[in-house]
mmCIF file of C-alpha atoms and ligand atoms in Angstrom:
data_model
loop_
_atom_site.group_PDB
_atom_site.id
_atom_site.type_symbol
_atom_site.label_atom_id
_atom_site.label_comp_id
_atom_site.label_asym_id
_atom_site.label_seq_id
_atom_site.Cartn_x
_atom_site.Cartn_y
_atom_site.Cartn_z
ATOM 1 C CA MET X 6 -22.465 12.834 8.488
ATOM 2 C CA ARG X 7 -21.359 9.456 9.721
ATOM 3 C CA VAL X 8 -18.909 7.801 7.699
ATOM 4 C CA ALA X 9 -17.453 4.271 8.602
ATOM 5 C CA THR X 10 -14.279 3.327 7.261
ATOM 6 C CA VAL X 11 -13.017 -0.373 7.170
ATOM 7 C CA LEU X 12 -9.586 -1.049 6.804
ATOM 8 C CA GLY X 13 -7.501 -3.996 7.554
ATOM 9 C CA ASN X 14 -3.958 -3.893 6.297
ATOM 10 C CA ARG X 15 -0.615 -1.677 6.635
ATOM 11 C CA PRO X 16 -0.987 0.311 3.615
ATOM 12 C CA GLN X 17 -4.594 1.229 4.511
ATOM 13 C CA PHE X 18 -3.682 2.231 7.941
ATOM 14 C CA VAL X 19 -1.137 4.839 6.116
ATOM 15 C CA LYS X 20 -3.794 5.763 3.603
ATOM 16 C CA ALA X 21 -6.083 6.504 6.527
ATOM 17 C CA ALA X 22 -3.927 8.870 8.271
ATOM 18 C CA ALA X 23 -4.100 11.142 5.659
ATOM 19 C CA VAL X 24 -8.015 11.149 5.904
ATOM 20 C CA SER X 25 -9.291 10.517 9.557
ATOM 21 C CA GLY X 26 -7.824 13.929 10.652
ATOM 22 C CA PRO X 27 -9.688 15.942 8.603
ATOM 23 C CA LEU X 28 -13.110 14.107 8.287
ATOM 24 C CA ARG X 29 -13.514 14.255 12.112
ATOM 25 C CA GLU X 30 -12.638 17.846 12.460
ATOM 26 C CA ARG X 31 -16.394 18.177 10.906
ATOM 27 C CA HIS X 32 -17.837 14.669 10.549
ATOM 28 C CA GLU X 33 -18.467 11.446 12.953
ATOM 29 C CA GLU X 34 -15.972 8.515 11.705
ATOM 30 C CA VAL X 35 -16.541 4.902 12.636
ATOM 31 C CA LEU X 36 -13.550 2.790 12.092
ATOM 32 C CA ILE X 37 -13.391 -1.006 11.720
ATOM 33 C CA HIS X 38 -10.355 -2.728 11.697
ATOM 34 C CA THR X 39 -11.466 -6.351 9.960
ATOM 35 C CA GLY X 40 -7.922 -8.145 11.476
ATOM 36 C CA GLN X 41 -6.589 -8.598 8.038
ATOM 37 C CA HIS X 42 -2.975 -7.928 9.516
ATOM 38 C CA HIS X 43 -3.388 -7.668 13.677
ATOM 39 C CA ASP X 44 -0.178 -7.880 15.050
ATOM 40 C CA GLU X 45 2.297 -5.138 16.745
ATOM 41 C CA GLU X 46 4.233 -4.848 13.521
ATOM 42 C CA LEU X 47 2.150 -4.699 11.001
ATOM 43 C CA SER X 48 -0.848 -2.645 12.812
ATOM 44 C CA ALA X 49 -0.555 -1.048 16.119
ATOM 45 C CA VAL X 50 2.820 0.629 15.541
ATOM 46 C CA PHE X 51 1.079 2.726 12.863
ATOM 47 C CA PHE X 52 -1.603 3.426 14.943
ATOM 48 C CA ASP X 53 0.355 5.033 17.302
ATOM 49 C CA GLU X 54 3.336 6.678 14.764
ATOM 50 C CA LEU X 55 0.927 8.040 12.489
ATOM 51 C CA GLY X 56 -2.072 9.088 15.080
ATOM 52 C CA ILE X 57 -4.812 7.306 13.547
ATOM 53 C CA PRO X 58 -7.906 6.885 15.500
ATOM 54 C CA ALA X 59 -8.459 3.815 17.542
ATOM 55 C CA PRO X 60 -10.749 1.225 15.851
ATOM 56 C CA ASP X 61 -14.359 1.119 17.358
ATOM 57 C CA HIS X 62 -14.708 -2.203 16.220
ATOM 58 C CA ARG X 63 -11.834 -5.024 15.570
ATOM 59 C CA LEU X 64 -13.558 -8.268 13.553
ATOM 60 C CA GLY X 65 -10.105 -10.288 14.255
ATOM 61 C CA ILE X 66 -10.497 -11.898 10.605
ATOM 62 C CA ALA X 67 -6.853 -13.078 9.571
ATOM 63 C CA GLY X 68 -5.576 -16.061 7.465
ATOM 64 C CA GLY X 69 -7.045 -18.442 5.374
ATOM 65 C CA SER X 70 -7.581 -18.851 1.603
ATOM 66 C CA ASN X 71 -8.145 -15.468 -0.539
ATOM 67 C CA SER X 72 -12.225 -16.689 -0.862
ATOM 68 C CA SER X 73 -12.270 -17.780 2.997
ATOM 69 C CA GLN X 74 -11.285 -14.265 4.485
ATOM 70 C CA LEU X 75 -13.172 -12.418 2.173
ATOM 71 C CA GLY X 76 -16.286 -14.621 2.864
ATOM 72 C CA ARG X 77 -15.548 -14.375 6.540
ATOM 73 C CA MET X 78 -15.252 -10.668 6.161
ATOM 74 C CA ILE X 79 -18.459 -9.898 4.352
ATOM 75 C CA ALA X 80 -20.381 -11.894 6.750
ATOM 76 C CA ALA X 81 -19.458 -10.021 10.090
ATOM 77 C CA LEU X 82 -19.523 -6.466 7.908
ATOM 78 C CA GLU X 83 -22.891 -6.776 6.971
ATOM 79 C CA PRO X 84 -24.817 -7.211 10.314
ATOM 80 C CA LEU X 85 -22.117 -4.587 11.531
ATOM 81 C CA LEU X 86 -22.774 -1.885 8.892
ATOM 82 C CA ALA X 87 -26.450 -2.697 9.154
ATOM 83 C CA THR X 88 -25.998 -1.760 12.791
ATOM 84 C CA ILE X 89 -24.097 1.460 12.323
ATOM 85 C CA ALA X 90 -26.249 2.825 9.485
ATOM 86 C CA PRO X 91 -23.524 5.020 7.939
ATOM 87 C CA ASP X 92 -24.271 7.342 5.213
ATOM 88 C CA LEU X 93 -21.264 6.328 3.270
ATOM 89 C CA VAL X 94 -18.761 3.802 3.921
ATOM 90 C CA LEU X 95 -15.053 4.520 3.140
ATOM 91 C CA LEU X 96 -12.659 2.128 1.465
ATOM 92 C CA TYR X 97 -8.975 2.253 0.630
ATOM 93 C CA GLY X 98 -6.625 0.828 -1.946
ATOM 94 C CA ASP X 99 -7.126 -3.226 -3.068
ATOM 95 C CA THR X 100 -7.154 -5.599 -0.463
ATOM 96 C CA ASN X 101 -9.542 -8.089 0.760
ATOM 97 C CA SER X 102 -11.380 -5.679 3.058
ATOM 98 C CA THR X 103 -11.411 -3.345 0.542
ATOM 99 C CA LEU X 104 -13.612 -5.676 -1.246
ATOM 100 C CA ALA X 105 -15.470 -7.254 1.272
ATOM 101 C CA GLY X 106 -16.694 -3.292 2.800
ATOM 102 C CA ALA X 107 -17.999 -2.833 -0.907
ATOM 103 C CA LEU X 108 -19.966 -6.050 -1.159
ATOM 104 C CA ALA X 109 -21.075 -5.568 2.600
ATOM 105 C CA ALA X 110 -22.119 -1.589 2.270
ATOM 106 C CA VAL X 111 -23.994 -2.302 -1.029
ATOM 107 C CA ASP X 112 -25.780 -5.067 0.681
ATOM 108 C CA CYS X 113 -26.743 -2.453 3.330
ATOM 109 C CA GLY X 114 -27.463 0.539 0.851
ATOM 110 C CA ALA X 115 -24.689 2.355 2.158
ATOM 111 C CA PRO X 116 -23.034 4.435 -0.742
ATOM 112 C CA VAL X 117 -19.466 3.165 -1.222
ATOM 113 C CA VAL X 118 -16.396 5.681 -1.413
ATOM 114 C CA HIS X 119 -13.290 4.256 -2.839
ATOM 115 C CA VAL X 120 -10.256 6.107 -2.107
ATOM 116 C CA GLU X 121 -7.293 5.143 -5.006
ATOM 117 C CA ALA X 122 -10.007 4.140 -7.515
ATOM 118 C CA GLY X 123 -8.908 3.329 -11.152
ATOM 119 C CA MET X 124 -5.506 2.232 -10.416
ATOM 120 C CA ARG X 125 -4.885 -0.717 -12.914
ATOM 121 C CA SER X 126 -2.024 -2.884 -13.312
ATOM 122 C CA PHE X 127 -4.388 -4.642 -15.969
ATOM 123 C CA ASP X 128 -2.756 -8.305 -14.625
ATOM 124 C CA ARG X 129 -6.214 -10.170 -13.390
ATOM 125 C CA SER X 130 -3.758 -12.911 -12.211
ATOM 126 C CA GLN X 131 -2.760 -10.584 -9.165
ATOM 127 C CA PRO X 132 -5.574 -10.577 -6.181
ATOM 128 C CA GLU X 133 -5.428 -6.759 -5.659
ATOM 129 C CA GLU X 134 -6.075 -5.954 -9.362
ATOM 130 C CA ARG X 135 -9.407 -8.185 -9.132
ATOM 131 C CA ASN X 136 -10.235 -6.530 -5.801
ATOM 132 C CA ARG X 137 -9.553 -2.697 -7.439
ATOM 133 C CA VAL X 138 -11.749 -3.370 -10.238
ATOM 134 C CA LEU X 139 -14.761 -5.285 -8.692
ATOM 135 C CA THR X 140 -14.820 -2.685 -5.948
ATOM 136 C CA ASP X 141 -14.858 0.276 -8.623
ATOM 137 C CA GLN X 142 -17.652 -1.286 -10.240
ATOM 138 C CA LEU X 143 -19.672 -1.246 -6.777
ATOM 139 C CA SER X 144 -18.876 2.308 -5.645
ATOM 140 C CA ALA X 145 -20.713 5.306 -5.584
ATOM 141 C CA LEU X 146 -17.730 7.794 -5.222
ATOM 142 C CA LEU X 147 -14.624 7.321 -7.022
ATOM 143 C CA LEU X 148 -11.811 8.993 -5.486
ATOM 144 C CA CYS X 149 -8.557 8.982 -8.044
ATOM 145 C CA SER X 150 -5.031 9.680 -7.509
ATOM 146 C CA THR X 151 -4.527 10.840 -10.966
ATOM 147 C CA GLN X 152 -6.354 11.747 -13.940
ATOM 148 C CA SER X 153 -5.353 8.624 -15.820
ATOM 149 C CA ALA X 154 -6.627 6.648 -13.207
ATOM 150 C CA ALA X 155 -10.020 8.837 -13.717
ATOM 151 C CA GLU X 156 -10.237 8.483 -17.506
ATOM 152 C CA GLN X 157 -9.564 4.392 -16.774
ATOM 153 C CA LEU X 158 -12.793 4.614 -14.845
ATOM 154 C CA GLY X 159 -14.327 6.471 -17.899
ATOM 155 C CA ARG X 160 -13.111 3.556 -20.579
ATOM 156 C CA GLU X 161 -14.764 0.998 -17.996
ATOM 157 C CA ALA X 162 -17.945 2.904 -18.276
ATOM 158 C CA VAL X 163 -18.052 2.439 -13.850
ATOM 159 C CA PRO X 164 -21.481 4.045 -12.643
ATOM 160 C CA GLY X 165 -20.192 6.212 -10.251
ATOM 161 C CA ARG X 166 -18.877 9.334 -10.470
ATOM 162 C CA ALA X 167 -14.996 10.050 -10.429
ATOM 163 C CA VAL X 168 -13.232 12.803 -8.815
ATOM 164 C CA VAL X 169 -9.407 13.501 -9.006
ATOM 165 C CA VAL X 170 -8.168 14.622 -5.849
ATOM 166 C CA GLY X 171 -4.646 13.101 -5.462
ATOM 167 C CA ASP X 172 -2.606 10.736 -3.463
ATOM 168 C CA VAL X 173 -3.308 10.363 0.462
ATOM 169 C CA MET X 174 0.204 8.261 0.722
ATOM 170 C CA VAL X 175 1.625 11.489 -0.645
ATOM 171 C CA ASP X 176 0.069 13.229 2.255
ATOM 172 C CA VAL X 177 1.794 11.404 4.804
ATOM 173 C CA ALA X 178 4.992 10.931 2.945
ATOM 174 C CA PHE X 179 5.327 14.647 2.650
ATOM 175 C CA ALA X 180 3.651 15.142 6.622
ATOM 176 C CA THR X 181 6.666 12.417 7.840
ATOM 177 C CA ARG X 182 9.662 13.650 5.651
ATOM 178 C CA ASP X 183 11.441 16.020 7.971
ATOM 179 C CA ARG X 184 11.208 13.585 10.625
ATOM 180 C CA ALA X 185 12.407 10.417 8.126
ATOM 181 C CA LEU X 186 15.076 12.049 6.756
ATOM 182 C CA ALA X 187 16.282 13.285 10.653
ATOM 183 C CA ARG X 188 16.063 9.715 11.757
ATOM 184 C CA THR X 189 19.589 8.808 11.178
ATOM 185 C CA GLU X 190 19.274 6.446 14.294
ATOM 186 C CA THR X 191 17.606 4.086 12.439
ATOM 187 C CA LEU X 192 20.704 3.917 10.007
ATOM 188 C CA GLU X 193 23.258 3.370 12.913
ATOM 189 C CA ARG X 194 20.926 0.720 14.277
ATOM 190 C CA PHE X 195 21.479 -1.502 11.190
ATOM 191 C CA GLY X 196 25.087 -0.258 10.403
ATOM 192 C CA LEU X 197 24.128 1.570 7.769
ATOM 193 C CA THR X 198 25.426 4.563 5.806
ATOM 194 C CA ALA X 199 23.404 6.845 4.011
ATOM 195 C CA GLY X 200 23.210 5.611 0.080
ATOM 196 C CA GLY X 201 25.179 2.807 0.752
ATOM 197 C CA TYR X 202 22.708 0.040 0.682
ATOM 198 C CA VAL X 203 19.470 -1.373 -0.973
ATOM 199 C CA LEU X 204 16.524 -1.310 0.892
ATOM 200 C CA ALA X 205 14.340 -4.478 -0.234
ATOM 201 C CA THR X 206 10.493 -5.588 0.394
ATOM 202 C CA ALA X 207 8.738 -8.541 -1.043
ATOM 203 C CA HIS X 208 5.603 -9.980 0.054
ATOM 204 C CA ARG X 209 3.550 -10.545 -3.090
ATOM 205 C CA ALA X 210 1.955 -13.921 -3.530
ATOM 206 C CA ALA X 211 2.931 -14.268 -7.118
ATOM 207 C CA ASN X 212 6.837 -13.787 -5.622
ATOM 208 C CA VAL X 213 7.079 -15.632 -2.335
ATOM 209 C CA ASP X 214 4.255 -18.375 -2.247
ATOM 210 C CA ASP X 215 5.687 -20.742 -4.390
ATOM 211 C CA GLY X 216 9.211 -22.270 -3.691
ATOM 212 C CA ALA X 217 10.622 -21.952 -7.244
ATOM 213 C CA SER X 218 9.490 -18.324 -6.960
ATOM 214 C CA LEU X 219 10.942 -17.571 -3.879
ATOM 215 C CA GLU X 220 14.091 -19.273 -5.145
ATOM 216 C CA ARG X 221 14.707 -17.052 -7.840
ATOM 217 C CA LEU X 222 14.103 -14.056 -5.742
ATOM 218 C CA VAL X 223 16.441 -14.959 -2.735
ATOM 219 C CA ALA X 224 18.841 -15.743 -6.069
ATOM 220 C CA LEU X 225 18.302 -12.158 -7.117
ATOM 221 C CA LEU X 226 19.281 -10.886 -4.072
ATOM 222 C CA GLU X 227 22.222 -12.761 -3.983
ATOM 223 C CA ALA X 228 23.008 -11.263 -7.379
ATOM 224 C CA VAL X 229 22.747 -7.618 -6.471
ATOM 225 C CA GLY X 230 24.964 -8.116 -3.729
ATOM 226 C CA GLY X 231 26.644 -5.273 -1.703
ATOM 227 C CA GLU X 232 24.680 -4.060 1.749
ATOM 228 C CA ILE X 233 21.092 -4.665 1.186
ATOM 229 C CA VAL X 234 18.577 -4.281 4.391
ATOM 230 C CA MET X 235 15.293 -6.479 4.258
ATOM 231 C CA PRO X 236 12.217 -5.953 6.511
ATOM 232 C CA VAL X 237 10.593 -9.465 6.064
ATOM 233 C CA HIS X 238 6.873 -9.546 5.595
ATOM 234 C CA PRO X 239 5.337 -12.129 7.988
ATOM 235 C CA ARG X 240 4.027 -13.927 4.925
ATOM 236 C CA THR X 241 7.649 -14.036 3.305
ATOM 237 C CA LEU X 242 9.298 -15.068 6.783
ATOM 238 C CA ALA X 243 6.949 -18.219 6.844
ATOM 239 C CA ARG X 244 7.625 -19.192 3.348
ATOM 240 C CA LEU X 245 11.471 -18.696 3.275
ATOM 241 C CA ALA X 246 11.241 -21.194 6.390
ATOM 242 C CA ALA X 247 9.293 -23.649 5.175
ATOM 243 C CA HIS X 248 11.477 -23.927 1.607
ATOM 244 C CA HIS X 249 14.772 -23.986 3.727
ATOM 245 C CA LEU X 250 15.235 -20.855 1.880
ATOM 246 C CA ASP X 251 15.991 -18.731 4.967
ATOM 247 C CA ALA X 252 19.701 -19.182 5.745
ATOM 248 C CA ARG X 253 20.694 -18.507 2.168
ATOM 249 C CA ALA X 254 18.432 -14.982 2.392
ATOM 250 C CA ALA X 255 20.053 -14.278 5.621
ATOM 251 C CA ASN X 256 23.376 -14.812 4.384
ATOM 252 C CA ALA X 257 22.533 -12.099 1.322
ATOM 253 C CA ALA X 258 20.625 -9.288 3.132
ATOM 254 C CA SER X 259 20.177 -7.730 6.384
ATOM 255 C CA LEU X 260 16.813 -9.430 7.429
ATOM 256 C CA THR X 261 14.770 -7.576 10.014
ATOM 257 C CA PRO X 262 11.166 -7.819 11.388
ATOM 258 C CA PRO X 263 9.137 -5.509 9.739
ATOM 259 C CA LEU X 264 9.683 -1.699 10.934
ATOM 260 C CA GLY X 265 7.093 1.208 11.647
ATOM 261 C CA TYR X 266 6.373 3.962 9.054
ATOM 262 C CA LEU X 267 9.380 6.258 10.254
ATOM 263 C CA ASP X 268 12.136 3.867 10.565
ATOM 264 C CA PHE X 269 10.972 2.502 7.268
ATOM 265 C CA ALA X 270 10.510 6.027 5.811
ATOM 266 C CA ALA X 271 14.293 6.675 7.174
ATOM 267 C CA LEU X 272 15.551 3.823 5.520
ATOM 268 C CA LEU X 273 13.848 4.461 2.251
ATOM 269 C CA HIS X 274 15.034 8.344 2.246
ATOM 270 C CA HIS X 275 18.999 7.338 2.723
ATOM 271 C CA ALA X 276 18.685 4.179 0.516
ATOM 272 C CA ARG X 277 21.065 3.780 -2.620
ATOM 273 C CA ALA X 278 17.880 2.410 -4.459
ATOM 274 C CA VAL X 279 15.003 0.095 -3.542
ATOM 275 C CA LEU X 280 13.749 -3.105 -4.388
ATOM 276 C CA THR X 281 10.008 -3.924 -3.946
ATOM 277 C CA ASP X 282 7.192 -5.924 -5.177
ATOM 278 C CA SER X 283 5.222 -3.199 -2.925
ATOM 279 C CA GLY X 284 3.044 -1.063 -4.126
ATOM 280 C CA GLY X 285 2.981 2.090 -2.060
ATOM 281 C CA VAL X 286 6.967 1.592 -1.622
ATOM 282 C CA GLN X 287 7.321 2.060 -5.319
ATOM 283 C CA LYS X 288 5.519 5.405 -5.206
ATOM 284 C CA GLU X 289 7.321 6.545 -1.687
ATOM 285 C CA ALA X 290 10.566 6.032 -3.246
ATOM 286 C CA TYR X 291 9.427 8.190 -6.332
ATOM 287 C CA LEU X 292 8.442 10.896 -3.234
ATOM 288 C CA ALA X 293 11.663 10.298 -1.737
ATOM 289 C CA GLY X 294 13.982 10.609 -5.149
ATOM 290 C CA VAL X 295 14.992 7.157 -4.986
ATOM 291 C CA PRO X 296 15.612 5.138 -7.581
ATOM 292 C CA CYS X 297 13.190 1.748 -7.390
ATOM 293 C CA VAL X 298 13.534 -1.517 -9.105
ATOM 294 C CA THR X 299 10.287 -3.452 -8.984
ATOM 295 C CA LEU X 300 9.941 -7.262 -8.890
ATOM 296 C CA ARG X 301 6.829 -7.287 -10.968
ATOM 297 C CA GLU X 302 6.188 -7.570 -14.380
ATOM 298 C CA ARG X 303 3.386 -4.828 -14.205
ATOM 299 C CA THR X 304 2.206 -1.851 -11.873
ATOM 300 C CA GLU X 305 -0.222 -0.140 -11.707
ATOM 301 C CA TRP X 306 1.850 3.077 -10.650
ATOM 302 C CA THR X 307 2.969 3.709 -14.125
ATOM 303 C CA GLU X 308 3.729 7.047 -14.068
ATOM 304 C CA THR X 309 7.179 6.190 -11.933
ATOM 305 C CA VAL X 310 8.152 3.774 -14.748
ATOM 306 C CA THR X 311 7.423 6.482 -17.973
ATOM 307 C CA ALA X 312 9.573 8.780 -15.393
ATOM 308 C CA GLY X 313 12.430 6.617 -15.864
ATOM 309 C CA TRP X 314 12.649 6.238 -11.927
ATOM 310 C CA ASN X 315 10.964 2.903 -11.548
ATOM 311 C CA THR X 316 12.249 -0.044 -13.687
ATOM 312 C CA LEU X 317 10.005 -3.443 -13.702
ATOM 313 C CA VAL X 318 12.216 -6.593 -13.774
ATOM 314 C CA SER X 319 9.666 -9.597 -12.538
ATOM 315 C CA LEU X 320 12.520 -11.853 -10.423
ATOM 316 C CA ASP X 321 15.005 -11.768 -13.425
ATOM 317 C CA ALA X 322 18.463 -10.998 -11.726
ATOM 318 C CA ASP X 323 20.343 -10.052 -14.248
ATOM 319 C CA ALA X 324 18.234 -7.181 -15.551
ATOM 320 C CA ALA X 325 17.688 -6.259 -11.652
ATOM 321 C CA VAL X 326 21.333 -5.796 -11.419
ATOM 322 C CA ALA X 327 21.413 -3.716 -15.166
ATOM 323 C CA ALA X 328 18.720 -1.327 -13.544
ATOM 324 C CA LEU X 329 20.550 -0.793 -10.167
ATOM 325 C CA ALA X 330 23.543 0.016 -11.961
ATOM 326 C CA ARG X 331 21.415 2.633 -14.150
ATOM 327 C CA ARG X 332 21.758 6.469 -13.105
ATOM 328 C CA PRO X 333 18.503 8.025 -12.058
ATOM 329 C CA PRO X 334 17.200 10.649 -14.605
ATOM 330 C CA ALA X 335 17.698 14.685 -13.597
ATOM 331 C CA THR X 336 14.549 15.117 -13.546
ATOM 332 C CA ARG X 337 11.560 14.140 -10.905
ATOM 333 C CA PRO X 338 8.183 15.648 -12.156
ATOM 334 C CA PRO X 339 5.686 15.921 -9.844
ATOM 335 C CA LEU X 340 3.199 13.076 -9.658
ATOM 336 C CA TYR X 341 0.056 12.119 -7.543
ATOM 337 C CA GLY X 342 -0.583 15.519 -6.007
ATOM 338 C CA ASP X 343 0.187 18.146 -3.901
ATOM 339 C CA GLY X 344 -0.001 16.340 -0.123
ATOM 340 C CA ASP X 345 -3.422 17.563 0.375
ATOM 341 C CA ALA X 346 -5.486 15.093 -1.020
ATOM 342 C CA GLY X 347 -6.785 14.136 2.627
ATOM 343 C CA SER X 348 -9.162 17.702 2.664
ATOM 344 C CA ARG X 349 -10.093 17.393 -1.136
ATOM 345 C CA ILE X 350 -11.491 13.936 -0.237
ATOM 346 C CA VAL X 351 -13.471 14.986 2.775
ATOM 347 C CA ALA X 352 -14.636 18.085 0.253
ATOM 348 C CA ALA X 353 -15.501 15.629 -1.940
ATOM 349 C CA LEU X 354 -17.351 13.255 0.330
ATOM 350 C CA GLU X 355 -19.597 16.306 1.446
ATOM 351 C CA ASP X 356 -20.068 17.760 -2.327
ATOM 352 C CA TYR X 357 -21.586 13.933 -3.013
ATOM 353 C CA ALA X 358 -23.799 13.854 0.243
ATOM 354 C CA ALA X 359 -25.285 17.499 -0.366
ATOM 355 C CA ALA X 360 -26.236 16.284 -4.196
HETATM 356 N N1 UDP E 30 6.024 -0.256 5.401
HETATM 357 C C1 UDP E 30 6.555 -0.351 6.489
HETATM 358 N N2 UDP E 30 7.553 -0.993 7.389
HETATM 359 C C2 UDP E 30 7.763 -1.729 6.264
HETATM 360 C C3 UDP E 30 7.517 -2.119 4.880
HETATM 361 C C4 UDP E 30 6.599 -1.150 4.763
HETATM 362 O O1 UDP E 30 5.990 0.846 7.148
HETATM 363 O O2 UDP E 30 9.031 -2.725 6.937
HETATM 364 C C5 UDP E 30 4.856 0.696 4.599
HETATM 365 C C6 UDP E 30 5.123 1.418 3.627
HETATM 366 O O3 UDP E 30 6.043 2.995 3.736
HETATM 367 C C7 UDP E 30 4.412 1.934 2.841
HETATM 368 C C8 UDP E 30 3.624 0.464 3.334
HETATM 369 O O4 UDP E 30 3.609 -0.147 4.438
HETATM 370 O O5 UDP E 30 3.311 3.105 3.120
HETATM 371 C C9 UDP E 30 2.862 -0.021 1.889
HETATM 372 O O6 UDP E 30 2.797 -1.550 2.428
HETATM 373 P P1 UDP E 30 2.848 -3.105 2.013
HETATM 374 O O7 UDP E 30 4.436 -2.897 0.841
HETATM 375 O O8 UDP E 30 2.245 -3.766 2.640
HETATM 376 O O9 UDP E 30 1.705 -2.717 0.596
HETATM 377 P P2 UDP E 30 1.162 -2.610 -0.924
HETATM 378 O O10 UDP E 30 1.438 -0.790 -1.435
HETATM 379 O O11 UDP E 30 2.399 -3.405 -1.284
HETATM 380 O O12 UDP E 30 -0.380 -2.855 -0.620
#
């Protein structure tokens, strides 16, 4: 079987790390990197650390508005996929690369396989939510992290076949857990003590694109106080500078460039709590047993909230301070699978191809 995988940004590299290995044991994979994230910090380091095979094709498409990026990606992917003639096109998550891959694949007559299908925040103002819903509608095989995601697809009456395989980020988190825990030199590099700091990330458009939201984010960091370490996404860094909030942010938190997966996982495992608007980081915090405070009104990872380990506070500083003061629950039920989603995905692809 020939599978064309389309990916382009940081969380997708992490997800692909769980699948490319088992997939290539028995099948051909052609990896297409759209270029959505293209620099060392957000791209190359993940290929090196997580052992992802080098891309076969690099489209070099980044920047511009969502619509322009999507348009350029579709225009580049459609002739490429027509040449590769894959049996399946494999897509991850909820980015522009995901939706562009789906539209181009359908145009070429190649069945679309969507990993992390059926996740919903029910907030269509988030571009990621629009990408999820539309990609699911176009997918022939929908691979779900949870049973509730599969049930959601049933309610939406998507035409494809849904299979629950567990979550691919769990595979990677489990496989790297011991290395991350042992990587105390990362804490030393930042002068941190285990359990003595909050790890923060923020890059969602709703939080960082306009000056008023960004100012609320910085004020929230100021209100939280104490030791905060914040690897800053390039998008956020640019906005902080543009809105002259960089000095205030640097005063409120130790700002660092984005970290590689293992350095980030080391800081995550030893943090007192996580403050984030990331999707993947909410899940990883839960797996690591670190309380998470999420800078959003809604999340697609609702189970972490129901379990009491994740609190949604949007940009409300008082709510964030209160959430950080709460003790985590005594129990942490297993969610999102057992760390074997990669192999189950390969089995689901084979079943689909054989049907
Ligand atoms: N991550 C990382 N270094 C960082 C920040 C995040 O390696 O400095 C990893 C994190 O562990 C997770 C992924 O990047 O696996 C999440 O990516 P991001 O927050 O960009 O995307 P989202 O999950 O919100 O789509």
